[in-house]
Coordinates of C-alpha atoms and ligand atoms in Angstrom, one line a residue:
M150 CA 89.7 -11.5 -113.8
R151 CA 86.5 -12.3 -111.9
L152 CA 84.4 -10.4 -114.2
E153 CA 81.7 -12.2 -116.2
I154 CA 79.6 -10.5 -118.7
E155 CA 76.6 -11.9 -120.6
T156 CA 76.4 -10.6 -124.3
P157 CA 72.9 -10.4 -125.9
S158 CA 72.1 -12.6 -128.8
W159 CA 69.8 -9.8 -130.1
G160 CA 72.8 -7.4 -130.1
Y161 CA 74.5 -9.2 -133.0
G162 CA 71.6 -9.1 -135.5
D163 CA 70.4 -6.2 -137.5
S164 CA 68.6 -3.6 -135.5
G165 CA 67.5 -0.1 -136.5
T166 CA 65.5 3.0 -135.5
R167 CA 62.0 3.6 -136.2
F168 CA 63.2 5.3 -139.5
A169 CA 65.4 2.7 -141.0
T170 CA 67.4 -0.5 -140.6
F171 CA 70.8 -0.7 -142.3
Q172 CA 71.9 -4.1 -142.9
Q173 CA 75.5 -5.1 -142.0
A174 CA 77.9 -7.2 -144.1
G175 CA 78.7 -10.3 -142.3
R176 CA 75.4 -10.2 -140.1
P177 CA 74.3 -13.5 -138.6
R178 CA 71.7 -15.4 -140.6
D179 CA 70.4 -17.3 -137.6
V180 CA 70.6 -18.0 -133.9
L181 CA 73.7 -20.2 -134.3
E182 CA 75.7 -17.5 -136.0
R183 CA 74.6 -15.0 -133.3
I184 CA 76.1 -17.4 -130.8
D185 CA 79.3 -17.9 -133.0
D186 CA 79.8 -14.0 -132.8
A187 CA 79.2 -14.1 -128.9
A188 CA 81.9 -16.9 -128.7
E189 CA 84.2 -14.7 -130.6
V190 CA 83.6 -11.7 -128.2
H191 CA 84.4 -14.2 -125.2
R192 CA 87.6 -15.5 -127.1
L193 CA 88.9 -12.0 -127.5
T194 CA 88.1 -10.5 -124.2
G195 CA 88.1 -13.5 -121.8
T196 CA 85.3 -12.3 -119.8
A197 CA 82.1 -12.7 -121.8
P198 CA 81.3 -16.4 -121.2
A199 CA 77.6 -16.3 -121.4
V200 CA 75.1 -15.4 -123.9
A201 CA 71.5 -14.1 -123.1
L202 CA 68.9 -15.3 -125.3
H203 CA 65.5 -13.9 -126.4
F204 CA 62.3 -15.9 -127.2
P205 CA 60.8 -16.5 -129.7
W206 CA 63.8 -14.7 -131.7
D207 CA 66.1 -17.6 -130.6
Q208 CA 63.5 -20.3 -131.0
G209 CA 65.1 -23.8 -131.6
V210 CA 68.5 -23.2 -129.8
Q211 CA 69.8 -26.2 -127.8
R212 CA 72.1 -26.1 -124.7
A213 CA 74.7 -28.1 -126.6
D214 CA 74.8 -25.5 -129.4
V215 CA 75.9 -22.9 -126.8
E216 CA 78.2 -25.1 -124.8
Q217 CA 79.9 -26.4 -127.8
R218 CA 81.0 -22.8 -128.6
G219 CA 82.6 -22.5 -125.2
L220 CA 79.7 -20.5 -123.7
R221 CA 76.8 -21.1 -121.2
V222 CA 73.3 -19.7 -121.4
G223 CA 72.6 -16.5 -119.8
A224 CA 69.3 -15.0 -118.9
V225 CA 66.3 -16.0 -121.0
N226 CA 64.2 -13.1 -122.1
P227 CA 60.6 -13.5 -123.0
N228 CA 58.9 -11.3 -125.9
L229 CA 55.6 -9.5 -124.8
F230 CA 56.0 -6.4 -127.0
Q231 CA 55.7 -7.7 -130.7
D232 CA 52.5 -9.6 -131.1
P233 CA 49.7 -7.5 -132.3
D234 CA 47.5 -8.8 -129.4
Y235 CA 49.8 -6.8 -127.1
K236 CA 48.9 -3.4 -128.6
L237 CA 47.1 -2.4 -125.3
G238 CA 49.4 -4.3 -123.0
S239 CA 50.4 -7.9 -122.2
V240 CA 50.1 -8.9 -118.4
T241 CA 48.2 -5.7 -117.9
H242 CA 45.7 -6.1 -120.8
P243 CA 42.1 -5.4 -120.0
D244 CA 41.1 -8.7 -122.0
P245 CA 41.8 -11.8 -119.8
G246 CA 42.4 -13.8 -123.0
V247 CA 45.5 -11.8 -123.9
R248 CA 46.7 -11.9 -120.3
R249 CA 46.4 -15.7 -120.5
K250 CA 48.5 -15.6 -123.7
A251 CA 51.2 -13.5 -122.2
T252 CA 51.2 -15.5 -119.0
D253 CA 51.6 -18.8 -120.9
H254 CA 54.6 -17.3 -122.9
L255 CA 56.2 -16.4 -119.7
L256 CA 55.7 -20.0 -118.3
E257 CA 57.0 -21.4 -121.5
C258 CA 60.0 -19.4 -121.0
V259 CA 60.4 -20.9 -117.7
E260 CA 60.5 -24.4 -119.2
I261 CA 63.0 -23.1 -122.0
A262 CA 65.2 -21.7 -119.3
T263 CA 65.2 -25.0 -117.4
A264 CA 65.9 -26.9 -120.6
L265 CA 68.8 -24.6 -121.4
G266 CA 70.3 -24.5 -118.0
S267 CA 69.6 -20.8 -117.4
T268 CA 69.1 -19.4 -114.0
A269 CA 66.9 -16.3 -114.8
Q270 CA 64.1 -15.0 -116.7
S271 CA 64.6 -11.3 -117.3
L272 CA 61.4 -9.7 -118.0
W273 CA 60.7 -6.2 -119.7
L274 CA 57.2 -5.0 -120.1
A275 CA 56.3 -2.6 -122.9
D276 CA 52.9 -2.3 -121.2
G277 CA 51.6 1.2 -120.5
T278 CA 49.0 3.8 -121.8
N279 CA 49.3 6.8 -123.9
Y280 CA 46.4 8.9 -122.5
P281 CA 45.1 9.9 -119.3
G282 CA 41.7 8.0 -118.9
Q283 CA 42.7 5.2 -121.5
D284 CA 42.6 2.5 -118.7
D285 CA 42.6 2.4 -114.8
L286 CA 46.2 2.4 -113.7
A287 CA 45.5 0.5 -110.3
S288 CA 43.7 -2.1 -112.2
R289 CA 46.3 -2.6 -114.6
R290 CA 49.0 -3.1 -111.7
A291 CA 46.7 -5.7 -110.2
R292 CA 46.3 -7.7 -113.3
M293 CA 50.0 -7.5 -113.8
L294 CA 50.8 -8.8 -110.2
E295 CA 48.4 -11.6 -110.6
C296 CA 49.8 -12.8 -113.8
L297 CA 53.5 -12.5 -112.4
A298 CA 52.6 -14.4 -109.3
E299 CA 51.5 -17.3 -111.4
V300 CA 54.9 -17.2 -113.1
Y301 CA 56.8 -16.9 -110.0
A302 CA 55.0 -19.8 -108.6
A303 CA 56.3 -22.1 -111.5
L304 CA 59.8 -21.0 -111.2
P305 CA 62.2 -23.8 -110.2
A306 CA 64.5 -23.1 -107.1
E307 CA 67.4 -22.1 -109.1
Q308 CA 65.8 -19.5 -111.3
E309 CA 65.2 -15.8 -110.5
L310 CA 62.8 -13.5 -112.0
L311 CA 64.4 -10.2 -112.9
V312 CA 62.1 -7.3 -113.4
E313 CA 63.2 -4.5 -115.5
Y314 CA 61.6 -0.9 -115.6
K315 CA 61.7 1.8 -118.0
P316 CA 60.0 5.4 -117.7
F317 CA 58.5 5.7 -121.1
E318 CA 58.6 4.2 -124.7
P319 CA 56.8 2.6 -126.4
A320 CA 54.0 4.1 -123.9
F321 CA 54.1 7.8 -123.5
Y322 CA 51.8 8.6 -120.6
A323 CA 51.9 5.9 -117.8
T324 CA 54.2 2.9 -118.2
D325 CA 53.3 0.1 -116.0
L326 CA 56.7 -0.6 -114.6
A327 CA 58.2 2.9 -114.8
D328 CA 60.8 3.1 -112.3
W329 CA 62.9 1.1 -109.7
G330 CA 60.3 1.7 -107.0
S331 CA 57.4 0.1 -109.1
A332 CA 59.7 -2.8 -110.0
L333 CA 60.9 -3.3 -106.3
L334 CA 57.5 -3.3 -104.8
A335 CA 56.4 -5.9 -107.4
C336 CA 59.5 -8.0 -106.4
Q337 CA 58.8 -7.8 -102.8
R338 CA 55.1 -9.0 -103.4
L339 CA 56.4 -11.9 -105.5
G340 CA 59.1 -13.3 -103.3
E341 CA 62.9 -13.3 -102.7
R342 CA 64.0 -14.6 -105.9
A343 CA 62.3 -11.8 -107.9
K344 CA 64.9 -9.0 -108.3
V345 CA 65.2 -5.8 -110.0
L346 CA 67.1 -5.3 -113.2
V347 CA 68.7 -1.9 -113.9
D348 CA 69.1 -1.0 -117.5
L349 CA 71.3 2.1 -117.8
G350 CA 69.3 3.6 -120.5
H351 CA 65.9 3.4 -118.6
H352 CA 66.0 6.5 -116.4
L353 CA 65.0 10.2 -116.8
H354 CA 67.7 12.8 -116.9
G355 CA 69.4 13.5 -113.7
T356 CA 68.7 10.2 -112.0
N357 CA 71.4 9.1 -109.7
I358 CA 71.8 5.4 -110.9
E359 CA 74.6 4.5 -108.7
Q360 CA 72.3 5.3 -105.8
I361 CA 69.5 3.2 -107.0
V362 CA 72.3 0.3 -107.3
A363 CA 73.5 0.9 -103.5
L364 CA 69.8 0.9 -102.4
L365 CA 68.7 -2.2 -104.2
R366 CA 72.0 -4.0 -103.2
A367 CA 71.4 -3.1 -99.5
E368 CA 67.9 -4.5 -99.9
D369 CA 69.3 -7.7 -101.6
R370 CA 67.1 -7.1 -104.6
L371 CA 69.6 -6.2 -107.3
G372 CA 69.1 -8.8 -109.7
G373 CA 71.5 -7.5 -112.5
F374 CA 72.3 -4.9 -115.1
H375 CA 71.4 -4.2 -118.7
F376 CA 74.6 -2.1 -119.8
N377 CA 74.6 0.4 -122.4
N378 CA 74.9 4.1 -122.7
R379 CA 72.8 7.0 -123.5
K380 CA 72.9 10.7 -124.0
Y381 CA 69.0 11.1 -124.3
A382 CA 66.9 8.1 -123.6
D383 CA 67.0 4.5 -124.2
D384 CA 69.8 5.0 -126.8
D385 CA 71.6 1.7 -126.6
L386 CA 75.0 3.0 -127.5
I387 CA 78.2 1.3 -126.3
V388 CA 78.5 1.2 -122.7
G389 CA 81.1 3.6 -121.2
S390 CA 81.1 5.7 -124.5
V391 CA 79.2 8.7 -123.4
N392 CA 79.3 8.6 -119.6
P393 CA 82.2 6.5 -118.3
F394 CA 82.3 8.3 -114.9
E395 CA 78.8 7.1 -114.1
L396 CA 80.0 3.4 -115.1
F397 CA 82.9 3.6 -112.9
L398 CA 80.6 4.9 -109.9
I399 CA 78.3 2.2 -110.6
F400 CA 81.0 -0.5 -110.1
F401 CA 82.3 1.3 -107.1
E402 CA 79.0 0.9 -105.4
L403 CA 78.9 -2.8 -106.4
G404 CA 82.5 -3.5 -104.8
D405 CA 83.1 -7.2 -104.7
S406 CA 79.6 -8.5 -104.8
L407 CA 79.0 -8.5 -108.8
P408 CA 75.3 -9.3 -109.8
R409 CA 74.3 -10.6 -113.3
L410 CA 76.0 -8.1 -115.8
T411 CA 74.4 -8.3 -119.2
I412 CA 74.9 -5.9 -122.1
D413 CA 71.6 -4.8 -123.9
Q414 CA 72.6 -2.6 -126.8
A415 CA 71.5 -2.1 -130.4
H416 CA 74.2 -1.1 -132.7
N417 CA 72.9 0.7 -135.8
V418 CA 75.6 2.3 -137.7
E419 CA 78.6 0.8 -135.8
A420 CA 80.2 -2.6 -136.8
K421 CA 78.3 -5.1 -134.4
V422 CA 81.1 -7.5 -133.1
E423 CA 83.6 -4.7 -132.6
A424 CA 81.0 -2.6 -130.8
M425 CA 80.4 -5.6 -128.6
V426 CA 84.2 -6.2 -127.8
L427 CA 84.6 -2.6 -127.1
S428 CA 81.7 -2.6 -124.7
V429 CA 83.3 -5.6 -122.8
M430 CA 86.5 -3.8 -122.8
N431 CA 84.9 -0.6 -121.3
L432 CA 83.4 -2.8 -118.6
Q433 CA 86.8 -4.3 -117.9
E434 CA 88.4 -1.0 -117.4
A435 CA 85.4 0.5 -115.3
H436 CA 85.6 -2.6 -113.0
A437 CA 89.3 -2.4 -112.6
K438 CA 89.4 1.3 -111.9
A439 CA 86.7 0.8 -109.1
Q440 CA 89.1 -1.9 -107.6
L441 CA 91.7 0.8 -107.2
V442 CA 89.8 2.9 -104.8
D443 CA 91.4 3.0 -101.4
R444 CA 88.3 2.3 -99.4
A445 CA 90.1 2.6 -96.1
A446 CA 91.4 6.0 -96.9
L447 CA 88.0 7.0 -98.0
A448 CA 86.4 6.1 -94.8
E449 CA 88.7 8.5 -93.0
A450 CA 88.6 11.3 -95.7
D451 CA 86.9 14.7 -95.4
V452 CA 84.5 16.0 -98.0
L453 CA 86.9 16.7 -100.9
G454 CA 89.5 14.3 -99.8
G455 CA 86.9 11.7 -100.4
H456 CA 86.2 13.0 -103.9
E457 CA 89.9 13.1 -104.5
I458 CA 90.2 9.4 -103.6
L459 CA 87.6 8.4 -106.2
L460 CA 89.1 10.6 -108.9
D461 CA 92.6 9.1 -108.2
A462 CA 91.3 5.8 -109.1
Y463 CA 89.1 6.8 -111.9
K464 CA 92.0 8.9 -113.6
T465 CA 94.3 6.0 -113.6
D466 CA 95.1 4.5 -116.9
V467 CA 94.3 0.7 -116.4
R468 CA 94.4 -0.2 -120.1
P469 CA 97.9 -1.9 -119.8
Q470 CA 96.7 -3.9 -116.8
C471 CA 93.7 -4.9 -118.5
A472 CA 95.6 -6.1 -121.6
E473 CA 97.8 -8.1 -119.2
M474 CA 94.7 -9.6 -117.6
R475 CA 93.4 -10.8 -121.0
R476 CA 96.6 -12.2 -122.0
S477 CA 96.7 -14.2 -118.9
L478 CA 93.1 -15.4 -119.4
G479 CA 94.3 -16.7 -123.0
A480 CA 92.5 -13.9 -124.4
A481 CA 93.7 -11.0 -126.7
E482 CA 95.9 -8.2 -125.5
D483 CA 94.5 -6.1 -128.5
P484 CA 91.1 -7.5 -129.0
I485 CA 90.1 -5.1 -131.7
A486 CA 93.2 -5.8 -133.8
E487 CA 92.7 -9.4 -133.4
L488 CA 89.1 -9.3 -134.3
R489 CA 89.8 -8.5 -138.0
P490 CA 90.4 -11.9 -139.5
Y491 CA 87.1 -13.1 -137.9
V492 CA 85.1 -10.2 -139.5
E493 CA 86.7 -10.8 -142.8
R494 CA 85.7 -14.3 -142.6
I495 CA 82.0 -13.7 -141.8
V496 CA 81.8 -11.1 -144.2
A497 CA 82.9 -13.6 -146.9
E498 CA 81.0 -16.7 -145.6
R499 CA 77.6 -15.0 -144.7
Ligands
LIG28 C1 63.9 -2.8 -124.3 C2 64.5 -3.4 -123.0 C3 64.6 -4.9 -123.0 C4 65.0 -5.5 -124.3 C5 64.4 -5.0 -125.5 C6 64.8 -5.6 -126.9 O1 64.1 -1.4 -124.4 O2 65.6 -2.8 -122.7 O3 65.5 -5.1 -122.1 O4 64.8 -6.9 -124.3 O5 64.4 -3.6 -125.7
LIG29 MN1 67.0 -3.9 -121.3
LIG30 MN1 66.1 -0.7 -123.4

């Protein structure tokens, strides 16, 4: 019942691949309708009380718009990846004029977060190079740190700067914040309210994400998550759909101290609101299973005994208890069934 998930405004609008975007019937026409969808996900699941916003995509939204719908504003996300000026980078760009523009956008997002009552700016950089020799890697990092230090200095005390990493895409040779280590070192330079954000789709194959979680948590630098699932790379599929055991192990490492938990998904062929509801339910179940682990017995167990204790918890069917939990929160026992009238209405109205 303690679980609180932020759903992303950008996860409700149309999205696509590099090949095509398929429009969905009932898709939101503006930011207010995206927030309506987020409110419906919360109404049905009981544990999605915040909506993360992306600027300038959500430009113009007011705090009251969000609160009137029974939600609060989650993290504010700047956009440093679409303007043509950012072709060769944003805060790492060789041209100081472009770096100024990027830094000003981040500073504007600090003000937006303040006005909306948000407690974090969540930064993802698309910056990187495609060819060896294209730019000087150390200089790019120095430029980035200078810009981020200016932003960090402008953060009010109640705001955190969350720093996301990603190994490749859109850059295919050297991404400027490619892994948890690059992000952590940047955060340590900036200050204690700079923390690393772990997006489950942003790792190379074989990476032990739960170990990264344990390490960042021990350093008090785990700022939060972008939940999704992947088979190959940044696939942005429904969290828990491909690798539910990994999700369970992440919640096991988190234990009782839950950081900011945000969904970051792009549903291209599946129904948007339904996919978001399923994602929240998968998070509820993974969290519930992790709570079942007998930690006292685990501390005493031998090699395979410990493994068995984890599997006992993972193999428990917690769906009835999660349905009961939702009911006691005033949400839906069967959210997918109860979603249908809302979908019929938005398809007709929009
Ligand atoms: C990126 C990254 C960011 C998200 C954008 C839209 O791959 O995951 O968090 O804001 O996509
Ligand atoms: Mn992300
Ligand atoms: Mn991503």
